[in-house]
Amino acid sequence: MAAAGGGSSVNPFLSDSEEEEPRDGGGNDPGLGGPLSPQQHEEEAAVEVPGVLPGLRAAAPGEAGWAGPGAGEPPRVPVDALAAQLLRDQFLLTALELHTELLESGRELPRLRDYFSNPGNFERQSGTPPAGGAPGLWGAAGAAPGGAAANRAGSISTLDSLDFARYSDDGNRETDERVAVLEFELRKAKETIQALRANLTQAAENEVPLQERKNYKSSPEIQEPIKPLEKRALNFLVNEFLLKNSYKLTSITFSDESDDQDFELWDDVGLNIPKPPDLLQLYRDFGNHQVTARDVVDVAVGVEEDELEVTTPTLGSMPTLLCRFQFLIVQKLEDQINALNSEKWSLTEQIRRLESEIDFLKNENFAVPVVCDLVHVPLSVPEDNGSYLDIRSSDNDSKHGKTEEISLSISAEADSKTPKDDTLNSLPSKDREKLPSCALSNKAAIHFDKPNRTLSPAFHQALLSFCRMSAESRLGSEVSRIADSEKSVMLMLGRCLPHIVPNVLLAKREELIPLILCTACLHPEPKERDQLLHILFNLIKRPDDEQRPMILTGCVAFARHVGPTRVEAELLPQCWEQINHKYPERRLLVAESCGALAPYLPKEIRSSLVLSMLQQMLMEDKADLVREAVIKSLGIIMGYIDDPDKYQQGFELLLSALGDPSERVVSATHQVFLPAYAAWTTELGNLQSHLIPTLLNKIEKLLREGEHGLDEHKLHMYLSALQSLIPSLFSLVLQNAPFTSKAKLQGEVPPIEVTRFPRPVSPLQDVATIIGSREQLAVLLQLYDYQLELEGTTGWETLLWVVNQLLPQLIEIVGKINVASTACVHEFSRFFWRLCRTFGKIFTNTKVKPQFQEILRLSEENIDSTAGNGVLTKATVPIYATGVLTCYIQEEDRKLLIGFLEDVMTMLSLSHAPLNSLKASFVELGANPAYHELLLTVLWYGVVHTSALVRCTAARMFELTLRGMSEALVDKRVAPALVTLSSDPEFSVRIATIPAFGTIMETVTQRELLERVKMQLASFLEDPQYQDQHSLQTEIIKTFGRVGPNAEPRFRDEFVIPHLHKLALVNNQQSVDSKRLDIATHLFEAYSALSCCFISEDLMVNHFLPGLRCLRTDMEHLSPEHEVILSSMIKECEQKVENKTVQEPQGSMSIAASLVSEDTKTKFLNKMGQLTTSGAMLANVFQRKK
């Protein structure tokens, strides 16, 4: 079982009680299931079965405690024992169904989960059962426990689930390979997702750096910042509290402001985090916790830590407080002891240094002959600017046989101002190089004891030469010189880092970033700094999403430290070098660096070199991610640029970004680049004078040139840009209002309604962000509404431009749109909706609606007027209805919308005008279920209207409203209305209901409603009064062709196809050729659509083929080109019937399907035959190709 089970430690065939009993034979075999891990114990302990205590199982007959049928209600069998029995007896399908049921009810059994998630349990391999009679799966062990071979019995299959490809020639049932592969991949993906979410949850818990946590612990008065996980958990509990206590509006506000969190699901907080009690329970439980006295001291009193009295009364117990205060006092005393020890050590060192300097200065020749226990290491190291201890002996030692001395190289740039340094710096350079000392620094000379021996210096050198030193290599040279100043450390790092970096693992190279940056900042040599920054940008071959921000953070820190001049001279060239790098990750780093470094560059460089670099990358780079980063960096540049000459270049970049083929780039443009550019445009005064008018002119030009084919993509591009500019335009109106000087934050700030503004796509499009603060915006909004309602717009130039120039031009553009273009109508509808919601209800009612009403002129005297009818057929109607009248949903707004739609329906019907504008309104409104009741109210007005023309229009509109409507509404509101219209005195009204009835057959599943519709359609077809109604027959055939392929199969087989056959027969007798051709053409389209459906053999022989033959008879005389196609269709259908007859002995499976299934089975079994029975090898089969 170890091999087949993939290392599982759970025996799936034993219940909990059986696992606790001693095992015989192979009980100690690790493959048979060792002790459970703690996690598994916890999982099993978490599974509770109602009515059964954990660890117990039902007694079997014959055992003590078993009660017969007459002894009352039998004990309930534990689910775990039942699962073990099913697995032991090989009832695997039953066990799987049990597992599924338990999963759906939230009571997952670890035994079943472990068994079905282990692919080894389903391997087919040859072998014998494990020793000791340990139970195992027959399919995995190859034999039944008794040793006799046992074939797996096939489960009872329904006709729907029968799959003939799963049976081989000898009748044995084989595994469905494709299903097994997909299930395995799905299971592994879910496990991976769970593991990743667990890791993310744990990572979120540990986000506060260690040093910060130490600071918080050492200073309890400092509140530790809230962790992301804690914030999400508290958000969830607060929202739960608000909902439970009927603060629904506050809850909605809270949900909108926390839009990154799903308050419906606790698992969104953290997958493996238990849900705490609600806020009320936490509050009530608060008094049970101990609170230290220090926690409850009033901060206004200013009590110091050592002034706290031990006997202060607290909420907790007294002994605990005593211990805590004693601990605090001890800790403080220990800190004082440590500080005093440190001060003592410092003073001692200072005394020693001063004494050493005094001794040093007493020597007139600055040379003290001493014998040092040091090796003579001949080195030839180039001089540095720093100070190093050079462990080379004096060159004259070997020549003159004098006492060994240590030469100290002292930098001429030493920073110290001690008397010793002044004396040393006054010496000639040659004397300084020969200064004898054994000091660890240039401030102290260390003397080594002279041995009381008579050995010659040459003998000493020869003796010490046996110590193995390596000073000839580069590294030996660095090791032999010890840096004793910051400058020399920087020089040493500059030399060593280029040799260290290549030998560090790629996955850990970001650990070198601080070292590289510090060295690059402080190194005195420009050439070395350039090399180090080059190393930084080339540190990682393909930096990922975590490594790039680390490098960017370092670059920003470098820029802050060194200033704009060095950033331009040292960092920017590194970016420029990698602008065309072959790896997109490197180019992405360059694009992100340009934005991150923008605040720290000279302003001339921002608007010239950096802008040119980003422009080049936007135009030339093929990677979407790189262009997206370029757009974000361009947005940042636009926030810092101050050269008005670059405005036009920015506009061209904006148009290029909006037209980018990548959705990611366009989204980044709307979120970052466009708002930043709009802010600059506003400062320059070009928003109303250039940017918005230019975009409007481009839209008008598109509409003029698109009479024969509008470029809807470009229209969407320009209109979406205008839509993103609405918050900037409104902010401009507020900031230039007459009341702006009065807007001061005094007293209570009026709150802004949650739904006052549409949700912005980015913080940069939030009006509060553009204005400066939400409080300032609230004050301005209050004054704005007051000004509009009571004082008017005199002298308010920015608002007058919107009212007198922008709105008329927009309404004129709307009138030129093709009303049949659903996409264009939707785009403009959303634009006007955002415009009206942003500018407010008073502006919409007093400025926007009057302009539309003036153009539409909805009055009775305009019914026969050509001008009035003309505008009612344009896109102005649906855009006004769906973009302006739906902005607000109070009762008066709904009444206004209903009245407008009723008037439009009446006027278009009475004037015999096209209904396209009304249809567009119904389609746009019908997409939102909130307006279904409103649309049905409008249609009922048409149903009971006195004019047959209006009733006919209402009947046709029902077809558009049915899609997406709930079946309850269809049953209660639509069906009665259609039945009423189907008995209308006017035949045209009855005929108009047929498409709606067909749509019900296509979209509804309720049996009773379908039967009612079927009866109504049957009455149209069979009632003698409709026999000569050519238009009715045409409408029915068109409806059958449209809904037949999607309708319920039973309705199609029993009703649609037989009646099409009858209509084809009747059409053969039609004497009027025009009517006969018309019916035949529609029949041809209906049969073409239905030929793609599955049609049974009886239906094919009795109705479908005869109908096609009748139709071919009509087409032979009326349309020979159709006759050729019909002959081909008939031949194909006849061939299908013949093939089915031949294949009946072999089953209903087609030849092609059997060939495909056999080929798939052969390939899979060949692949399986190449593998051993190892579980690890089997897993490779299920890996997806990359």
Tab-separated table of N, CA and C in Angstrom, residues 758-882:
chain	number	residue	atom	x	y	z
A	758	PRO	N	-20.183	58.639	-9.094
A	758	PRO	CA	-19.892	57.274	-9.570
A	758	PRO	C	-18.552	56.804	-9.019
A	759	ARG	N	-18.412	55.508	-8.862
A	759	ARG	CA	-17.159	54.984	-8.329
A	759	ARG	C	-16.027	55.233	-9.319
A	760	PRO	N	-14.948	55.890	-8.889
A	760	PRO	CA	-13.847	56.183	-9.828
A	760	PRO	C	-13.047	54.932	-10.144
A	761	VAL	N	-12.495	54.901	-11.348
A	761	VAL	CA	-11.684	53.740	-11.739
A	761	VAL	C	-10.304	53.797	-11.116
A	762	SER	N	-9.927	54.951	-10.577
A	762	SER	CA	-8.623	55.090	-9.937
A	762	SER	C	-8.704	56.245	-8.950
A	763	PRO	N	-7.835	56.253	-7.920
A	763	PRO	CA	-7.846	57.374	-6.969
A	763	PRO	C	-7.605	58.726	-7.629
A	764	LEU	N	-6.902	58.720	-8.755
A	764	LEU	CA	-6.620	59.974	-9.441
A	764	LEU	C	-7.867	60.552	-10.114
A	765	GLN	N	-8.917	59.740	-10.272
A	765	GLN	CA	-10.167	60.243	-10.831
A	765	GLN	C	-11.205	60.526	-9.750
A	766	ASP	N	-10.806	60.449	-8.505
A	766	ASP	CA	-11.693	60.785	-7.394
A	766	ASP	C	-11.699	62.308	-7.239
A	767	VAL	N	-12.893	62.894	-7.270
A	767	VAL	CA	-12.991	64.355	-7.193
A	767	VAL	C	-12.379	64.863	-5.882
A	768	ALA	N	-12.547	64.093	-4.794
A	768	ALA	CA	-11.987	64.507	-3.504
A	768	ALA	C	-10.461	64.576	-3.568
A	769	THR	N	-9.850	63.635	-4.282
A	769	THR	CA	-8.393	63.651	-4.428
A	769	THR	C	-7.941	64.853	-5.246
A	770	ILE	N	-8.684	65.174	-6.297
A	770	ILE	CA	-8.311	66.307	-7.154
A	770	ILE	C	-8.465	67.625	-6.388
A	771	ILE	N	-9.556	67.735	-5.612
A	771	ILE	CA	-9.801	68.961	-4.844
A	771	ILE	C	-8.791	69.103	-3.714
A	772	GLY	N	-8.448	67.997	-3.060
A	772	GLY	CA	-7.487	68.055	-1.965
A	772	GLY	C	-7.892	67.248	-0.766
A	773	SER	N	-9.182	67.254	-0.413
A	773	SER	CA	-9.650	66.472	0.726
A	773	SER	C	-11.158	66.292	0.617
A	774	ARG	N	-11.663	65.292	1.299
A	774	ARG	CA	-13.099	65.026	1.272
A	774	ARG	C	-13.870	66.107	2.036
A	775	GLU	N	-13.261	66.667	3.069
A	775	GLU	CA	-13.917	67.721	3.838
A	775	GLU	C	-14.075	68.981	2.994
A	776	GLN	N	-13.002	69.362	2.280
A	776	GLN	CA	-13.070	70.536	1.418
A	776	GLN	C	-14.105	70.348	0.314
A	777	LEU	N	-14.150	69.129	-0.238
A	777	LEU	CA	-15.139	68.839	-1.284
A	777	LEU	C	-16.554	68.950	-0.731
A	778	ALA	N	-16.780	68.482	0.493
A	778	ALA	CA	-18.122	68.549	1.080
A	778	ALA	C	-18.586	69.997	1.223
A	779	VAL	N	-17.690	70.878	1.649
A	779	VAL	CA	-18.048	72.290	1.772
A	779	VAL	C	-18.370	72.881	0.399
A	780	LEU	N	-17.547	72.581	-0.593
A	780	LEU	CA	-17.776	73.105	-1.946
A	780	LEU	C	-19.086	72.595	-2.534
A	781	LEU	N	-19.421	71.333	-2.285
A	781	LEU	CA	-20.665	70.766	-2.823
A	781	LEU	C	-21.885	71.447	-2.220
A	782	GLN	N	-21.806	71.734	-0.933
A	782	GLN	CA	-22.931	72.413	-0.292
A	782	GLN	C	-23.147	73.796	-0.925
A	783	LEU	N	-22.080	74.529	-1.122
A	783	LEU	CA	-22.187	75.848	-1.748
A	783	LEU	C	-22.595	75.731	-3.222
A	784	TYR	N	-22.144	74.680	-3.888
A	784	TYR	CA	-22.473	74.447	-5.310
A	784	TYR	C	-23.977	74.249	-5.494
A	785	ASP	N	-24.560	73.388	-4.672
A	785	ASP	CA	-26.006	73.143	-4.785
A	785	ASP	C	-26.796	74.412	-4.457
A	786	TYR	N	-26.348	75.140	-3.446
A	786	TYR	CA	-27.043	76.385	-3.071
A	786	TYR	C	-26.973	77.401	-4.211
A	787	GLN	N	-25.801	77.519	-4.827
A	787	GLN	CA	-25.629	78.473	-5.916
A	787	GLN	C	-26.525	78.123	-7.107
A	788	LEU	N	-26.563	76.840	-7.471
A	788	LEU	CA	-27.363	76.427	-8.626
A	788	LEU	C	-28.846	76.630	-8.373
A	789	GLU	N	-29.281	76.336	-7.152
A	789	GLU	CA	-30.708	76.343	-6.864
A	789	GLU	C	-31.241	77.753	-6.643
A	790	LEU	N	-30.453	78.617	-6.031
A	790	LEU	CA	-31.003	79.898	-5.605
A	790	LEU	C	-30.347	81.114	-6.265
A	791	GLU	N	-29.086	81.045	-6.618
A	791	GLU	CA	-28.381	82.255	-7.064
A	791	GLU	C	-28.047	82.270	-8.555
A	792	GLY	N	-28.154	81.121	-9.235
A	792	GLY	CA	-27.912	81.119	-10.665
A	792	GLY	C	-26.441	81.007	-11.029
A	793	THR	N	-26.161	81.134	-12.329
A	793	THR	CA	-24.810	80.874	-12.842
A	793	THR	C	-24.153	82.108	-13.448
A	794	THR	N	-24.659	83.261	-13.152
A	794	THR	CA	-24.104	84.489	-13.737
A	794	THR	C	-22.642	84.664	-13.313
A	795	GLY	N	-21.772	84.880	-14.285
A	795	GLY	CA	-20.362	85.081	-14.004
A	795	GLY	C	-19.567	83.806	-13.754
A	796	TRP	N	-20.226	82.700	-13.841
A	796	TRP	CA	-19.569	81.395	-13.579
A	796	TRP	C	-19.120	80.833	-14.930
A	797	GLU	N	-17.978	81.283	-15.407
A	797	GLU	CA	-17.575	81.009	-16.783
A	797	GLU	C	-17.385	79.515	-17.060
A	798	THR	N	-16.774	78.815	-16.145
A	798	THR	CA	-16.483	77.393	-16.402
A	798	THR	C	-17.773	76.576	-16.511
A	799	LEU	N	-18.768	76.891	-15.662
A	799	LEU	CA	-20.042	76.162	-15.741
A	799	LEU	C	-20.838	76.579	-16.972
A	800	LEU	N	-20.796	77.870	-17.297
A	800	LEU	CA	-21.510	78.333	-18.502
A	800	LEU	C	-20.941	77.681	-19.755
A	801	TRP	N	-19.638	77.420	-19.766
A	801	TRP	CA	-19.050	76.715	-20.917
A	801	TRP	C	-19.644	75.308	-21.039
A	802	VAL	N	-19.812	74.632	-19.923
A	802	VAL	CA	-20.417	73.291	-19.949
A	802	VAL	C	-21.846	73.366	-20.462
A	803	VAL	N	-22.620	74.350	-19.984
A	803	VAL	CA	-24.048	74.439	-20.339
A	803	VAL	C	-24.240	74.918	-21.773
A	804	ASN	N	-23.496	75.925	-22.173
A	804	ASN	CA	-23.761	76.584	-23.462
A	804	ASN	C	-22.949	76.024	-24.624
A	805	GLN	N	-21.841	75.338	-24.347
A	805	GLN	CA	-21.017	74.823	-25.442
A	805	GLN	C	-20.911	73.301	-25.428
A	806	LEU	N	-20.566	72.733	-24.279
A	806	LEU	CA	-20.341	71.291	-24.232
A	806	LEU	C	-21.630	70.513	-24.460
A	807	LEU	N	-22.682	70.814	-23.688
A	807	LEU	CA	-23.923	70.042	-23.794
A	807	LEU	C	-24.565	70.135	-25.181
A	808	PRO	N	-24.717	71.337	-25.780
A	808	PRO	CA	-25.300	71.388	-27.136
A	808	PRO	C	-24.489	70.588	-28.158
A	809	GLN	N	-23.165	70.666	-28.067
A	809	GLN	CA	-22.340	69.912	-29.024
A	809	GLN	C	-22.518	68.403	-28.819
A	810	LEU	N	-22.593	67.963	-27.568
A	810	LEU	CA	-22.797	66.536	-27.284
A	810	LEU	C	-24.142	66.053	-27.808
A	811	ILE	N	-25.200	66.853	-27.575
A	811	ILE	CA	-26.538	66.451	-28.043
A	811	ILE	C	-26.590	66.407	-29.559
A	812	GLU	N	-25.886	67.336	-30.207
A	812	GLU	CA	-25.823	67.311	-31.680
A	812	GLU	C	-25.110	66.053	-32.175
A	813	ILE	N	-24.020	65.669	-31.491
A	813	ILE	CA	-23.298	64.440	-31.862
A	813	ILE	C	-24.187	63.222	-31.690
A	814	VAL	N	-24.936	63.205	-30.598
A	814	VAL	CA	-25.815	62.064	-30.312
A	814	VAL	C	-26.831	61.873	-31.433
A	815	GLY	N	-27.314	62.988	-31.990
A	815	GLY	CA	-28.300	62.884	-33.067
A	815	GLY	C	-27.744	62.297	-34.344
A	816	LYS	N	-26.413	62.252	-34.479
A	816	LYS	CA	-25.797	61.722	-35.701
A	816	LYS	C	-25.439	60.239	-35.588
A	817	ILE	N	-25.607	59.669	-34.423
A	817	ILE	CA	-25.223	58.271	-34.228
A	817	ILE	C	-26.263	57.351	-34.859
A	818	ASN	N	-25.783	56.254	-35.400
A	818	ASN	CA	-26.697	55.242	-35.933
A	818	ASN	C	-27.373	54.527	-34.767
A	819	VAL	N	-28.691	54.646	-34.695
A	819	VAL	CA	-29.416	54.094	-33.557
A	819	VAL	C	-29.332	52.566	-33.515
A	820	ALA	N	-29.026	51.958	-34.648
A	820	ALA	CA	-28.927	50.488	-34.673
A	820	ALA	C	-27.615	49.992	-34.085
A	821	SER	N	-26.647	50.882	-33.868
A	821	SER	CA	-25.367	50.480	-33.294
A	821	SER	C	-25.514	50.402	-31.772
A	822	THR	N	-25.719	49.205	-31.277
A	822	THR	CA	-25.934	49.023	-29.831
A	822	THR	C	-24.744	49.497	-29.024
A	823	ALA	N	-23.538	49.246	-29.525
A	823	ALA	CA	-22.332	49.623	-28.781
A	823	ALA	C	-22.236	51.141	-28.628
A	824	CYS	N	-22.496	51.875	-29.701
A	824	CYS	CA	-22.413	53.341	-29.636
A	824	CYS	C	-23.458	53.903	-28.681
A	825	VAL	N	-24.664	53.386	-28.767
A	825	VAL	CA	-25.732	53.858	-27.875
A	825	VAL	C	-25.341	53.605	-26.419
A	826	HIS	N	-24.785	52.432	-26.155
A	826	HIS	CA	-24.395	52.099	-24.790
A	826	HIS	C	-23.283	53.021	-24.300
A	827	GLU	N	-22.278	53.285	-25.155
A	827	GLU	CA	-21.154	54.143	-24.753
A	827	GLU	C	-21.642	55.549	-24.398
A	828	PHE	N	-22.464	56.146	-25.259
A	828	PHE	CA	-22.941	57.499	-24.987
A	828	PHE	C	-23.894	57.527	-23.792
A	829	SER	N	-24.645	56.461	-23.632
A	829	SER	CA	-25.536	56.378	-22.477
A	829	SER	C	-24.746	56.400	-21.184
A	830	ARG	N	-23.675	55.608	-21.126
A	830	ARG	CA	-22.831	55.603	-19.915
A	830	ARG	C	-22.145	56.953	-19.701
A	831	PHE	N	-21.767	57.627	-20.811
A	831	PHE	CA	-21.117	58.927	-20.680
A	831	PHE	C	-22.067	59.936	-20.040
A	832	PHE	N	-23.294	60.027	-20.566
A	832	PHE	CA	-24.243	60.994	-20.007
A	832	PHE	C	-24.630	60.639	-18.575
A	833	TRP	N	-24.708	59.347	-18.288
A	833	TRP	CA	-25.022	58.927	-16.917
A	833	TRP	C	-23.944	59.418	-15.959
A	834	ARG	N	-22.656	59.236	-16.320
A	834	ARG	CA	-21.563	59.702	-15.455
A	834	ARG	C	-21.535	61.226	-15.357
A	835	LEU	N	-21.795	61.884	-16.476
A	835	LEU	CA	-21.791	63.344	-16.468
A	835	LEU	C	-22.864	63.880	-15.516
A	836	CYS	N	-24.080	63.341	-15.616
A	836	CYS	CA	-25.174	63.824	-14.783
A	836	CYS	C	-24.958	63.471	-13.312
A	837	ARG	N	-24.452	62.253	-13.041
A	837	ARG	CA	-24.229	61.876	-11.649
A	837	ARG	C	-23.110	62.711	-11.021
A	838	THR	N	-22.109	63.074	-11.805
A	838	THR	CA	-21.003	63.865	-11.265
A	838	THR	C	-21.435	65.303	-11.000
A	839	PHE	N	-22.187	65.896	-11.931
A	839	PHE	CA	-22.583	67.292	-11.770
A	839	PHE	C	-23.797	67.460	-10.848
A	840	GLY	N	-24.480	66.374	-10.515
A	840	GLY	CA	-25.514	66.443	-9.496
A	840	GLY	C	-26.925	66.524	-10.042
A	841	LYS	N	-27.882	66.298	-9.135
A	841	LYS	CA	-29.286	66.210	-9.532
A	841	LYS	C	-29.845	67.569	-9.950
A	842	ILE	N	-29.464	68.611	-9.229
A	842	ILE	CA	-29.993	69.941	-9.570
A	842	ILE	C	-29.515	70.348	-10.960
A	843	PHE	N	-28.250	70.114	-11.254
A	843	PHE	CA	-27.719	70.440	-12.589
A	843	PHE	C	-28.440	69.627	-13.658
A	844	THR	N	-28.670	68.342	-13.388
A	844	THR	CA	-29.338	67.487	-14.375
A	844	THR	C	-30.745	67.978	-14.656
A	845	ASN	N	-31.493	68.332	-13.588
A	845	ASN	CA	-32.889	68.742	-13.772
A	845	ASN	C	-33.015	70.118	-14.400
A	846	THR	N	-32.069	71.002	-14.109
A	846	THR	CA	-32.226	72.391	-14.579
A	846	THR	C	-31.435	72.716	-15.838
A	847	LYS	N	-30.412	71.909	-16.145
A	847	LYS	CA	-29.554	72.242	-17.285
A	847	LYS	C	-29.555	71.180	-18.381
A	848	VAL	N	-29.593	69.900	-18.001
A	848	VAL	CA	-29.467	68.839	-19.002
A	848	VAL	C	-30.829	68.461	-19.583
A	849	LYS	N	-31.790	68.145	-18.711
A	849	LYS	CA	-33.094	67.691	-19.201
A	849	LYS	C	-33.796	68.730	-20.075
A	850	PRO	N	-33.788	69.999	-19.717
A	850	PRO	CA	-34.459	70.986	-20.594
A	850	PRO	C	-33.894	71.013	-22.010
A	851	GLN	N	-32.580	70.852	-22.150
A	851	GLN	CA	-32.008	70.879	-23.500
A	851	GLN	C	-32.465	69.670	-24.319
A	852	PHE	N	-32.538	68.496	-23.726
A	852	PHE	CA	-33.047	67.324	-24.453
A	852	PHE	C	-34.527	67.493	-24.778
A	853	GLN	N	-35.311	67.985	-23.814
A	853	GLN	CA	-36.761	68.121	-24.038
A	853	GLN	C	-37.052	69.139	-25.118
A	854	GLU	N	-36.231	70.152	-25.202
A	854	GLU	CA	-36.425	71.159	-26.246
A	854	GLU	C	-36.225	70.551	-27.630
A	855	ILE	N	-35.275	69.646	-27.737
A	855	ILE	CA	-34.997	69.030	-29.037
A	855	ILE	C	-36.046	67.967	-29.370
A	856	LEU	N	-36.433	67.161	-28.367
A	856	LEU	CA	-37.365	66.062	-28.633
A	856	LEU	C	-38.789	66.569	-28.867
A	857	ARG	N	-39.202	67.651	-28.205
A	857	ARG	CA	-40.520	68.272	-28.398
A	857	ARG	C	-41.629	67.215	-28.370
A	858	LEU	N	-41.831	66.618	-27.228
A	858	LEU	CA	-42.864	65.581	-27.066
A	858	LEU	C	-44.215	66.243	-26.810
A	859	SER	N	-44.998	66.458	-27.868
A	859	SER	CA	-46.346	67.023	-27.710
A	859	SER	C	-47.241	66.465	-28.794
A	860	GLU	N	-48.534	66.520	-28.568
A	860	GLU	CA	-49.491	65.889	-29.483
A	860	GLU	C	-49.449	66.539	-30.865
A	861	GLU	N	-49.214	67.850	-30.909
A	861	GLU	CA	-49.232	68.503	-32.228
A	861	GLU	C	-48.057	68.100	-33.104
A	862	ASN	N	-47.063	67.437	-32.519
A	862	ASN	CA	-45.905	67.029	-33.308
A	862	ASN	C	-46.040	65.616	-33.858
A	863	ILE	N	-47.192	64.997	-33.674
A	863	ILE	CA	-47.341	63.605	-34.119
A	863	ILE	C	-47.160	63.492	-35.621
A	864	ASP	N	-47.706	64.406	-36.350
A	864	ASP	CA	-47.612	64.337	-37.813
A	864	ASP	C	-46.485	65.225	-38.353
A	865	SER	N	-45.736	65.827	-37.442
A	865	SER	CA	-44.675	66.727	-37.887
A	865	SER	C	-43.443	65.926	-38.281
A	866	THR	N	-42.910	66.228	-39.434
A	866	THR	CA	-41.724	65.509	-39.907
A	866	THR	C	-40.524	65.782	-39.011
A	867	ALA	N	-40.394	67.017	-38.551
A	867	ALA	CA	-39.251	67.353	-37.705
A	867	ALA	C	-39.303	66.591	-36.395
A	868	GLY	N	-40.496	66.549	-35.792
A	868	GLY	CA	-40.612	65.840	-34.521
A	868	GLY	C	-40.356	64.356	-34.675
A	869	ASN	N	-40.916	63.773	-35.699
A	869	ASN	CA	-40.715	62.346	-35.906
A	869	ASN	C	-39.269	62.026	-36.217
A	870	GLY	N	-38.600	62.932	-36.940
A	870	GLY	CA	-37.212	62.672	-37.319
A	870	GLY	C	-36.308	62.512	-36.118
A	871	VAL	N	-36.454	63.412	-35.153
A	871	VAL	CA	-35.556	63.331	-34.011
A	871	VAL	C	-35.922	62.149	-33.113
A	872	LEU	N	-37.198	61.744	-33.131
A	872	LEU	CA	-37.608	60.610	-32.300
A	872	LEU	C	-37.066	59.280	-32.826
A	873	THR	N	-36.668	59.242	-34.053
A	873	THR	CA	-36.129	57.990	-34.603
A	873	THR	C	-34.615	57.900	-34.444
A	874	LYS	N	-34.009	58.939	-33.890
A	874	LYS	CA	-32.546	58.947	-33.752
A	874	LYS	C	-32.129	58.404	-32.389
A	875	ALA	N	-30.807	58.337	-32.209
A	875	ALA	CA	-30.269	57.789	-30.956
A	875	ALA	C	-30.480	58.724	-29.777
A	876	THR	N	-30.984	59.928	-30.048
A	876	THR	CA	-31.240	60.855	-28.943
A	876	THR	C	-32.223	60.262	-27.945
A	877	VAL	N	-33.206	59.521	-28.437
A	877	VAL	CA	-34.237	58.945	-27.555
A	877	VAL	C	-33.638	57.934	-26.584
A	878	PRO	N	-32.956	56.873	-27.057
A	878	PRO	CA	-32.429	55.903	-26.085
A	878	PRO	C	-31.359	56.496	-25.161
A	879	ILE	N	-30.556	57.437	-25.665
A	879	ILE	CA	-29.503	57.997	-24.807
A	879	ILE	C	-30.112	58.900	-23.736
A	880	TYR	N	-31.149	59.652	-24.088
A	880	TYR	CA	-31.832	60.463	-23.085
A	880	TYR	C	-32.525	59.571	-22.051
A	881	ALA	N	-33.165	58.520	-22.540
A	881	ALA	CA	-33.909	57.636	-21.626
A	881	ALA	C	-32.971	56.880	-20.692
A	882	THR	N	-31.895	56.327	-21.253
A	882	THR	CA	-31.038	55.438	-20.448
A	882	THR	C	-29.844	56.148	-19.825
